[in-house]
Amino acid sequence: AFGTALLAITLSILFVILVRWTVWTVSKLEMERAAANRALLESKRQLQESHDQMELILGHAREIICTIDRDARLLMVSAACKNVLGFAERDLIGRSFCELHATADRPKIDVAFRDMQSGLAASNFHARCRRQNNTFADIIWSLQKSENHQKTFCVGRERED
């Protein structure tokens, strides 16, 4: 009877220890999860704040800011294209960068892209860009290629004489 009682007490103590260890482990994991969740929410807030700041910059810049893919197609265009060229951003997305310019200026654009592709410094040139009303704006462009993103970033400002 004494051995049975001792076994029952020992098993009860072991069970209590096991339950306490499980509760402690789950509690520790829950605290880690809560901390990770707080960090994730803070990261999300910071990302949204950065996104909003970038939208403000792109929406209020006087220069045309755009991103071009490897095939020279426009991926992103700032709101300034509406003021400078008369086109809404959505009208330009997917169009060729070159087709927006006067035919006579396309060789100049090709040279700038070749120079940029060959690893030379940022290419700068001016070219006549077609407005929606079929007149031309003389734009000074700056091109910079990003190897990491496989994209070209462009900034264009209307030339003032």
Coordinates of N, CA, C and O in Angstrom, one line a residue:
A1 N 0.8 -1.2 0.0 CA 0.0 0.0 0.0 C 0.9 1.3 0.0 O 0.6 2.2 -0.7
F2 N 2.0 1.2 0.8 CA 2.9 2.4 0.9 C 3.5 2.6 -0.5 O 3.6 3.7 -0.9
G3 N 3.9 1.6 -1.2 CA 4.5 1.7 -2.5 C 3.6 2.3 -3.6 O 3.9 3.1 -4.4
T4 N 2.3 1.8 -3.5 CA 1.3 2.3 -4.4 C 1.1 3.8 -4.1 O 1.0 4.6 -5.0
A5 N 1.0 4.2 -2.8 CA 0.8 5.6 -2.5 C 2.0 6.5 -2.9 O 1.8 7.6 -3.5
L6 N 3.2 5.9 -2.7 CA 4.4 6.6 -3.2 C 4.4 6.8 -4.7 O 4.8 7.9 -5.2
L7 N 4.1 5.8 -5.4 CA 4.0 5.9 -6.9 C 2.9 6.9 -7.3 O 3.2 7.7 -8.2
A8 N 1.8 6.9 -6.7 CA 0.7 7.9 -7.0 C 1.2 9.3 -6.7 O 1.0 10.2 -7.5
I9 N 1.9 9.5 -5.6 CA 2.4 10.9 -5.3 C 3.4 11.3 -6.3 O 3.4 12.4 -6.7
T10 N 4.3 10.4 -6.6 CA 5.4 10.7 -7.5 C 4.8 11.0 -8.9 O 5.2 12.0 -9.5
L11 N 3.9 10.2 -9.4 CA 3.3 10.5 -10.7 C 2.5 11.8 -10.6 O 2.5 12.6 -11.6
S12 N 1.9 12.1 -9.5 CA 1.1 13.4 -9.4 C 2.1 14.6 -9.4 O 1.8 15.6 -10.1
I13 N 3.2 14.5 -8.7 CA 4.2 15.5 -8.7 C 4.8 15.7 -10.1 O 4.9 16.8 -10.6
L14 N 5.1 14.6 -10.8 CA 5.6 14.7 -12.2 C 4.6 15.3 -13.1 O 4.9 16.1 -14.0
F15 N 3.3 15.0 -12.9 CA 2.3 15.5 -13.8 C 2.1 17.0 -13.5 O 2.0 17.8 -14.5
V16 N 2.2 17.4 -12.2 CA 2.1 18.9 -11.9 C 3.3 19.6 -12.5 O 3.2 20.7 -13.1
I17 N 4.5 19.0 -12.4 CA 5.7 19.6 -13.0 C 5.6 19.7 -14.5 O 5.8 20.8 -15.1
L18 N 5.1 18.7 -15.2 CA 4.9 18.7 -16.6 C 3.8 19.7 -17.0 O 4.0 20.5 -18.0
V19 N 2.8 19.9 -16.3 CA 1.7 20.9 -16.6 C 2.3 22.3 -16.4 O 2.1 23.2 -17.3
R20 N 3.0 22.5 -15.3 CA 3.6 23.9 -15.1 C 4.6 24.2 -16.2 O 4.7 25.3 -16.6
W21 N 5.5 23.2 -16.6 CA 6.4 23.5 -17.7 C 5.7 23.8 -19.0 O 6.1 24.7 -19.7
T22 N 4.6 23.1 -19.3 CA 3.9 23.3 -20.5 C 3.2 24.7 -20.4 O 3.3 25.5 -21.4
V23 N 2.7 25.1 -19.3 CA 2.1 26.4 -19.2 C 3.1 27.5 -19.3 O 2.9 28.5 -20.0
W24 N 4.3 27.3 -18.7 CA 5.4 28.3 -18.8 C 5.8 28.4 -20.3 O 6.0 29.5 -20.8
T25 N 6.0 27.3 -21.0 CA 6.4 27.3 -22.4 C 5.4 28.0 -23.3 O 5.8 28.8 -24.1
V26 N 4.1 27.7 -23.1 CA 3.1 28.3 -23.9 C 3.0 29.8 -23.6 O 2.9 30.6 -24.5
S27 N 3.2 30.1 -22.3 CA 3.1 31.6 -21.9 C 4.3 32.3 -22.6 O 4.2 33.4 -23.1
K28 N 5.5 31.7 -22.6 CA 6.7 32.3 -23.2 C 6.5 32.5 -24.7 O 6.8 33.5 -25.3
L29 N 5.9 31.4 -25.3 CA 5.6 31.5 -26.8 C 4.6 32.6 -27.1 O 4.7 33.3 -28.1
E30 N 3.6 32.7 -26.2 CA 2.6 33.7 -26.4 C 3.1 35.1 -26.3 O 2.8 36.0 -27.1
M31 N 4.1 35.3 -25.3 CA 4.7 36.6 -25.2 C 5.6 36.9 -26.4 O 5.6 38.1 -26.9
E32 N 6.3 36.0 -26.9 CA 7.1 36.1 -28.1 C 6.2 36.5 -29.3 O 6.5 37.3 -30.2
R33 N 5.1 35.8 -29.5 CA 4.2 36.0 -30.6 C 3.6 37.4 -30.5 O 3.5 38.1 -31.5
A34 N 3.2 37.8 -29.3 CA 2.7 39.2 -29.1 C 3.7 40.2 -29.4 O 3.4 41.3 -30.1
A35 N 5.0 40.0 -29.0 CA 6.1 41.0 -29.4 C 6.3 41.0 -30.9 O 6.4 42.1 -31.5
A36 N 6.3 39.9 -31.5 CA 6.4 39.8 -33.0 C 5.2 40.5 -33.7 O 5.4 41.2 -34.7
N37 N 4.1 40.3 -33.1 CA 2.9 41.0 -33.7 C 3.0 42.5 -33.6 O 2.6 43.2 -34.5
R38 N 3.4 43.0 -32.4 CA 3.6 44.4 -32.2 C 4.7 45.0 -33.2 O 4.5 46.0 -33.8
A39 N 5.8 44.2 -33.4 CA 6.8 44.6 -34.3 C 6.3 44.6 -35.7 O 6.6 45.6 -36.5
L40 N 5.5 43.7 -36.1 CA 4.9 43.6 -37.4 C 3.9 44.8 -37.6 O 4.0 45.4 -38.7
L41 N 3.1 45.1 -36.7 CA 2.2 46.3 -36.8 C 3.0 47.6 -36.9 O 2.6 48.4 -37.7
E42 N 4.1 47.7 -36.2 CA 4.9 48.9 -36.3 C 5.6 49.0 -37.6 O 5.6 50.1 -38.2
S43 N 6.1 47.9 -38.1 CA 6.6 47.8 -39.5 C 5.6 48.2 -40.5 O 5.9 48.9 -41.5
K44 N 4.4 47.7 -40.4 CA 3.3 48.0 -41.3 C 3.0 49.5 -41.3 O 2.8 50.1 -42.3
R45 N 3.0 50.1 -40.1 CA 2.7 51.5 -39.9 C 3.8 52.3 -40.6 O 3.5 53.3 -41.3
Q46 N 5.1 51.9 -40.4 CA 6.2 52.6 -41.0 C 6.2 52.5 -42.5 O 6.4 53.5 -43.2
L47 N 5.8 51.3 -43.0 CA 5.7 51.1 -44.4 C 4.6 52.0 -45.0 O 4.8 52.6 -46.1
Q48 N 3.5 52.0 -44.4 CA 2.4 52.9 -44.9 C 2.8 54.3 -44.9 O 2.5 55.1 -45.8
E49 N 3.5 54.8 -43.8 CA 4.0 56.1 -43.7 C 4.9 56.4 -44.9 O 4.8 57.5 -45.5
S50 N 5.9 55.5 -45.1 CA 6.8 55.7 -46.2 C 6.1 55.7 -47.6 O 6.4 56.6 -48.4
H51 N 5.1 54.9 -47.7 CA 4.3 54.8 -49.0 C 3.6 56.2 -49.2 O 3.6 56.7 -50.3
D52 N 2.9 56.6 -48.1 CA 2.2 57.9 -48.2 C 3.1 59.1 -48.5 O 2.8 59.9 -49.3
Q53 N 4.3 59.0 -47.9 CA 5.3 60.1 -48.2 C 5.8 60.0 -49.7 O 5.9 61.1 -50.3
M54 N 6.0 58.8 -50.2 CA 6.4 58.7 -51.6 C 5.3 59.2 -52.5 O 5.5 59.8 -53.5
E55 N 4.0 58.9 -52.2 CA 2.9 59.3 -53.0 C 2.8 60.8 -53.0 O 2.5 61.4 -54.0
L56 N 3.1 61.5 -51.8 CA 3.1 62.9 -51.8 C 4.2 63.5 -52.7 O 3.9 64.5 -53.4
I57 N 5.3 62.9 -52.6 CA 6.5 63.4 -53.4 C 6.1 63.2 -54.9 O 6.2 64.2 -55.7
L58 N 5.7 62.1 -55.3 CA 5.3 61.8 -56.7 C 4.1 62.7 -57.2 O 4.1 63.1 -58.3
G59 N 3.2 62.9 -56.3 CA 2.0 63.7 -56.6 C 2.3 65.2 -56.7 O 1.6 65.9 -57.4
H60 N 3.3 65.7 -56.1 CA 3.6 67.1 -56.0 C 4.9 67.6 -56.7 O 5.1 68.8 -56.8
A61 N 5.6 66.6 -57.2 CA 6.9 67.0 -57.9 C 6.5 67.7 -59.3 O 5.6 67.3 -59.9
R62 N 7.3 68.7 -59.6 CA 7.1 69.4 -60.9 C 7.7 68.6 -62.0 O 7.3 68.8 -63.2
E63 N 8.6 67.7 -61.7 CA 9.3 66.9 -62.7 C 8.5 65.7 -63.0 O 7.8 65.1 -62.1
I64 N 8.7 65.2 -64.2 CA 8.1 63.9 -64.6 C 9.1 62.8 -64.0 O 10.3 62.8 -64.4
I65 N 8.6 62.0 -63.2 CA 9.4 60.9 -62.6 C 8.8 59.6 -63.1 O 7.6 59.4 -62.9
C66 N 9.6 58.8 -63.7 CA 9.1 57.5 -64.2 C 10.1 56.4 -64.0 O 11.3 56.5 -63.9
T67 N 9.5 55.2 -64.1 CA 10.3 53.9 -64.1 C 10.0 53.2 -65.4 O 8.9 53.1 -65.8
I68 N 11.1 52.7 -65.9 CA 11.1 52.0 -67.2 C 11.6 50.6 -67.1 O 12.6 50.4 -66.4
D69 N 11.0 49.6 -67.8 CA 11.5 48.3 -67.7 C 12.6 48.1 -68.8 O 13.0 49.0 -69.5
R70 N 13.1 46.8 -68.9 CA 14.2 46.5 -69.8 C 13.8 46.8 -71.3 O 14.6 47.0 -72.1
D71 N 12.5 46.7 -71.6 CA 12.0 47.0 -73.0 C 11.7 48.4 -73.2 O 11.0 48.7 -74.2
A72 N 12.1 49.3 -72.3 CA 11.8 50.7 -72.4 C 10.3 51.1 -72.3 O 9.8 52.0 -72.9
R73 N 9.5 50.2 -71.6 CA 8.1 50.5 -71.4 C 7.9 51.1 -70.0 O 8.6 50.8 -69.0
L74 N 7.0 52.1 -70.0 CA 6.8 52.8 -68.7 C 6.0 52.0 -67.7 O 5.0 51.4 -68.0
L75 N 6.6 51.8 -66.5 CA 6.0 51.1 -65.5 C 5.2 52.0 -64.5 O 4.2 51.6 -63.9
M76 N 5.8 53.1 -64.2 CA 5.2 54.1 -63.3 C 5.6 55.5 -63.8 O 6.7 55.7 -64.3
V77 N 4.6 56.4 -63.7 CA 4.8 57.8 -64.1 C 4.2 58.7 -63.0 O 3.1 58.4 -62.5
S78 N 4.9 59.7 -62.7 CA 4.4 60.7 -61.6 C 3.2 61.5 -62.2 O 3.0 61.6 -63.4
A79 N 2.6 62.2 -61.3 CA 1.4 63.0 -61.7 C 1.8 64.2 -62.5 O 0.9 64.8 -63.2
A80 N 3.0 64.6 -62.5 CA 3.5 65.8 -63.3 C 3.3 65.6 -64.8 O 3.2 66.6 -65.5
C81 N 3.2 64.4 -65.2 CA 2.9 64.1 -66.7 C 1.6 64.8 -67.1 O 1.5 65.2 -68.3
K82 N 0.7 64.9 -66.2 CA -0.6 65.5 -66.6 C -0.4 67.0 -66.8 O -0.9 67.6 -67.8
N83 N 0.4 67.7 -66.0 CA 0.6 69.1 -66.1 C 1.5 69.4 -67.3 O 1.3 70.4 -68.0
V84 N 2.6 68.6 -67.5 CA 3.6 68.9 -68.5 C 3.1 68.4 -69.9 O 3.3 69.1 -70.9
L85 N 2.6 67.2 -69.9 CA 2.2 66.6 -71.2 C 0.7 66.5 -71.5 O 0.3 66.2 -72.6
G86 N -0.1 66.6 -70.5 CA -1.5 66.5 -70.7 C -2.0 65.1 -70.6 O -3.2 64.9 -70.7
F87 N -1.2 64.1 -70.3 CA -1.6 62.7 -70.2 C -1.7 62.3 -68.7 O -0.9 62.7 -67.9
A88 N -2.8 61.6 -68.4 CA -2.9 61.0 -67.1 C -1.9 59.8 -67.0 O -1.5 59.2 -68.0
E89 N -1.5 59.5 -65.8 CA -0.5 58.4 -65.6 C -1.0 57.1 -66.2 O -0.2 56.5 -66.9
R90 N -2.3 56.8 -66.1 CA -2.8 55.5 -66.6 C -2.7 55.5 -68.1 O -2.7 54.4 -68.7
D91 N -2.7 56.6 -68.8 CA -2.6 56.7 -70.2 C -1.2 56.3 -70.7 O -1.0 56.0 -71.9
L92 N -0.2 56.5 -69.9 CA 1.2 56.3 -70.3 C 1.8 54.9 -69.8 O 2.7 54.4 -70.5
I93 N 1.2 54.3 -68.8 CA 1.7 53.0 -68.3 C 1.6 52.0 -69.4 O 0.6 51.8 -70.1
G94 N 2.7 51.3 -69.6 CA 2.8 50.3 -70.7 C 3.2 50.8 -72.0 O 3.6 50.0 -72.9
R95 N 3.2 52.1 -72.2 CA 3.7 52.6 -73.5 C 5.2 52.7 -73.5 O 5.9 52.8 -72.5
S96 N 5.7 52.7 -74.7 CA 7.2 52.8 -74.9 C 7.6 54.3 -74.6 O 7.0 55.2 -75.0
F97 N 8.7 54.4 -73.9 CA 9.3 55.7 -73.6 C 9.6 56.4 -74.9 O 9.4 57.6 -75.0
C98 N 10.2 55.7 -75.9 CA 10.6 56.3 -77.1 C 9.4 56.8 -78.0 O 9.5 57.9 -78.6
E99 N 8.3 56.1 -77.9 CA 7.2 56.5 -78.8 C 6.6 57.9 -78.3 O 5.8 58.5 -79.0
L100 N 6.9 58.3 -77.1 CA 6.4 59.5 -76.6 C 7.2 60.7 -77.2 O 6.7 61.9 -77.0
H101 N 8.3 60.5 -77.8 CA 9.1 61.5 -78.3 C 9.0 61.7 -79.8 O 8.6 60.8 -80.5
A102 N 9.5 62.9 -80.2 CA 9.5 63.2 -81.7 C 10.4 62.2 -82.3 O 11.5 61.8 -81.8
T103 N 10.0 61.7 -83.5 CA 10.8 60.7 -84.3 C 12.2 61.2 -84.5 O 13.2 60.4 -84.4
A104 N 12.4 62.5 -84.8 CA 13.8 63.0 -85.0 C 14.7 62.9 -83.8 O 15.9 62.8 -83.9
D105 N 14.1 62.8 -82.6 CA 14.9 62.7 -81.4 C 15.2 61.3 -80.9 O 16.0 61.1 -80.0
R106 N 14.6 60.3 -81.6 CA 14.8 59.0 -81.1 C 16.2 58.5 -81.2 O 16.7 57.7 -80.3
P107 N 17.0 58.8 -82.2 CA 18.4 58.4 -82.2 C 19.2 58.9 -80.9 O 20.0 58.2 -80.3
K108 N 18.9 60.1 -80.5 CA 19.5 60.7 -79.3 C 19.1 59.9 -78.1 O 19.9 59.6 -77.2
I109 N 17.9 59.4 -78.0 CA 17.4 58.6 -76.9 C 18.1 57.3 -76.9 O 18.5 56.7 -75.9
D110 N 18.2 56.7 -78.1 CA 18.9 55.4 -78.3 C 20.3 55.5 -77.8 O 20.8 54.6 -77.1
V111 N 21.0 56.5 -78.1 CA 22.4 56.7 -77.7 C 22.4 56.8 -76.1 O 23.3 56.2 -75.5
A112 N 21.5 57.6 -75.6 CA 21.5 57.7 -74.1 C 21.3 56.4 -73.4 O 21.9 56.0 -72.4
F113 N 20.3 55.6 -74.0 CA 20.1 54.2 -73.4 C 21.3 53.3 -73.6 O 21.6 52.6 -72.7
R114 N 21.9 53.4 -74.7 CA 23.1 52.5 -75.0 C 24.2 52.9 -74.0 O 24.9 52.1 -73.4
D115 N 24.5 54.2 -73.8 CA 25.5 54.7 -72.9 C 25.2 54.2 -71.5 O 26.1 53.7 -70.8
M116 N 23.9 54.3 -71.1 CA 23.5 53.8 -69.8 C 23.7 52.3 -69.6 O 24.2 51.8 -68.6
Q117 N 23.3 51.6 -70.6 CA 23.4 50.1 -70.6 C 24.9 49.7 -70.5 O 25.2 48.6 -69.9
S118 N 25.8 50.4 -71.1 CA 27.2 50.0 -71.2 C 27.9 50.4 -69.8 O 29.1 50.1 -69.7
G119 N 27.2 51.0 -68.9 CA 27.7 51.2 -67.6 C 28.3 52.6 -67.4 O 28.9 52.9 -66.4
L120 N 28.1 53.5 -68.3 CA 28.5 54.8 -68.2 C 27.7 55.5 -67.1 O 26.6 55.0 -66.7
A121 N 28.1 56.7 -66.7 CA 27.3 57.4 -65.6 C 25.9 57.7 -66.1 O 25.6 57.5 -67.3
A122 N 25.2 58.3 -65.2 CA 23.8 58.6 -65.6 C 23.7 59.4 -66.9 O 24.5 60.3 -67.1
S123 N 22.8 59.0 -67.8 CA 22.7 59.7 -69.1 C 21.8 60.9 -68.9 O 20.7 60.8 -68.4
N124 N 22.2 62.0 -69.5 CA 21.3 63.2 -69.5 C 21.2 63.7 -71.0 O 22.2 63.7 -71.7
F125 N 20.0 64.0 -71.4 CA 19.8 64.5 -72.7 C 18.5 65.3 -72.8 O 17.7 65.2 -71.8
H126 N 18.3 66.0 -73.8 CA 17.0 66.7 -74.0 C 16.4 66.2 -75.3 O 17.1 65.9 -76.2
A127 N 15.1 66.1 -75.2 CA 14.3 65.6 -76.4 C 12.9 66.2 -76.4 O 12.4 66.6 -75.3
R128 N 12.3 66.3 -77.5 CA 11.0 66.8 -77.6 C 10.0 65.7 -77.3 O 10.0 64.6 -78.0
C129 N 9.1 65.9 -76.4 CA 8.2 64.9 -75.9 C 6.8 65.4 -76.4 O 6.4 66.5 -76.2
R130 N 6.0 64.5 -77.0 CA 4.7 64.8 -77.5 C 3.7 65.0 -76.4 O 3.6 64.1 -75.5
R131 N 3.0 66.1 -76.5 CA 1.9 66.3 -75.6 C 0.6 65.7 -76.1 O 0.6 65.4 -77.3
Q132 N -0.4 65.7 -75.3 CA -1.6 65.1 -75.7 C -2.3 65.9 -76.8 O -2.9 65.4 -77.7
N133 N -2.0 67.2 -76.9 CA -2.6 68.1 -77.9 C -1.7 68.1 -79.2 O -1.9 69.0 -80.0
N134 N -0.8 67.2 -79.3 CA 0.1 67.0 -80.4 C 1.1 68.2 -80.6 O 1.7 68.3 -81.7
T135 N 1.3 69.0 -79.6 CA 2.5 69.9 -79.6 C 3.6 69.2 -78.9 O 3.4 68.1 -78.4
F136 N 4.8 69.8 -78.8 CA 5.9 69.2 -78.2 C 6.4 70.0 -77.0 O 6.4 71.3 -77.0
A137 N 6.8 69.3 -76.0 CA 7.5 69.9 -74.8 C 9.0 69.5 -74.9 O 9.3 68.4 -75.1
D138 N 9.9 70.5 -74.7 CA 11.3 70.2 -74.7 C 11.7 69.8 -73.3 O 11.6 70.5 -72.4
I139 N 12.0 68.5 -73.2 CA 12.2 67.9 -71.8 C 13.7 67.6 -71.7 O 14.3 67.0 -72.6
I140 N 14.3 67.9 -70.6 CA 15.6 67.5 -70.2 C 15.5 66.3 -69.3 O 14.9 66.3 -68.3
W141 N 16.0 65.2 -69.8 CA 15.9 63.9 -69.1 C 17.2 63.5 -68.4 O 18.3 63.7 -69.0
S142 N 17.0 62.8 -67.3 CA 18.1 62.2 -66.6 C 17.8 60.7 -66.4 O 16.7 60.4 -65.9
L143 N 18.6 59.8 -66.9 CA 18.3 58.4 -66.8 C 19.3 57.7 -65.9 O 20.5 58.0 -65.9
Q144 N 18.9 56.8 -65.0 CA 19.8 56.1 -64.1 C 19.3 54.7 -64.1 O 18.1 54.4 -63.7
K145 N 20.2 53.7 -64.4 CA 19.8 52.3 -64.4 C 20.1 51.7 -63.0 O 21.1 52.0 -62.4
S146 N 19.2 50.8 -62.6 CA 19.4 50.1 -61.3 C 19.6 48.6 -61.7 O 18.7 48.0 -62.1
E147 N 20.8 48.2 -61.5 CA 21.1 46.8 -61.7 C 20.3 45.8 -60.8 O 19.9 44.8 -61.2
N148 N 20.2 46.3 -59.6 CA 19.5 45.4 -58.6 C 18.0 45.2 -59.0 O 17.4 44.1 -58.7
H149 N 17.4 46.2 -59.6 CA 16.0 46.1 -59.9 C 15.7 45.9 -61.3 O 14.5 45.7 -61.7
Q150 N 16.7 45.9 -62.2 CA 16.5 45.7 -63.6 C 15.5 46.7 -64.2 O 14.7 46.4 -65.0
K151 N 15.6 47.9 -63.7 CA 14.8 49.0 -64.2 C 15.6 50.2 -64.4 O 16.7 50.4 -63.9
T152 N 15.0 51.2 -65.1 CA 15.7 52.5 -65.3 C 14.7 53.5 -64.7 O 13.5 53.5 -64.9
F153 N 15.4 54.4 -64.0 CA 14.6 55.5 -63.3 C 14.9 56.8 -64.1 O 16.1 57.1 -64.4
C154 N 13.9 57.5 -64.4 CA 14.0 58.7 -65.2 C 13.4 59.9 -64.5 O 12.3 59.8 -63.9
V155 N 14.0 61.1 -64.7 CA 13.4 62.3 -64.3 C 13.5 63.3 -65.4 O 14.6 63.5 -66.0
G156 N 12.4 63.9 -65.7 CA 12.3 64.8 -66.9 C 11.7 66.1 -66.4 O 10.7 66.2 -65.7
R157 N 12.4 67.2 -66.8 CA 12.0 68.6 -66.5 C 11.8 69.3 -67.8 O 12.6 69.3 -68.7
E158 N 10.7 70.1 -67.9 CA 10.5 70.9 -69.1 C 11.5 72.0 -69.1 O 11.8 72.7 -68.2
R159 N 12.2 72.1 -70.3 CA 13.2 73.0 -70.5 C 12.6 74.4 -70.6 O 11.7 74.6 -71.4
E160 N 13.2 75.3 -69.9 CA 12.7 76.7 -69.9 C 13.8 77.5 -70.6 O 14.9 77.6 -70.1
D161 N 13.4 78.2 -71.7 CA 14.4 79.0 -72.4 C 14.3 80.5 -72.0 O 13.4 81.0 -71.7

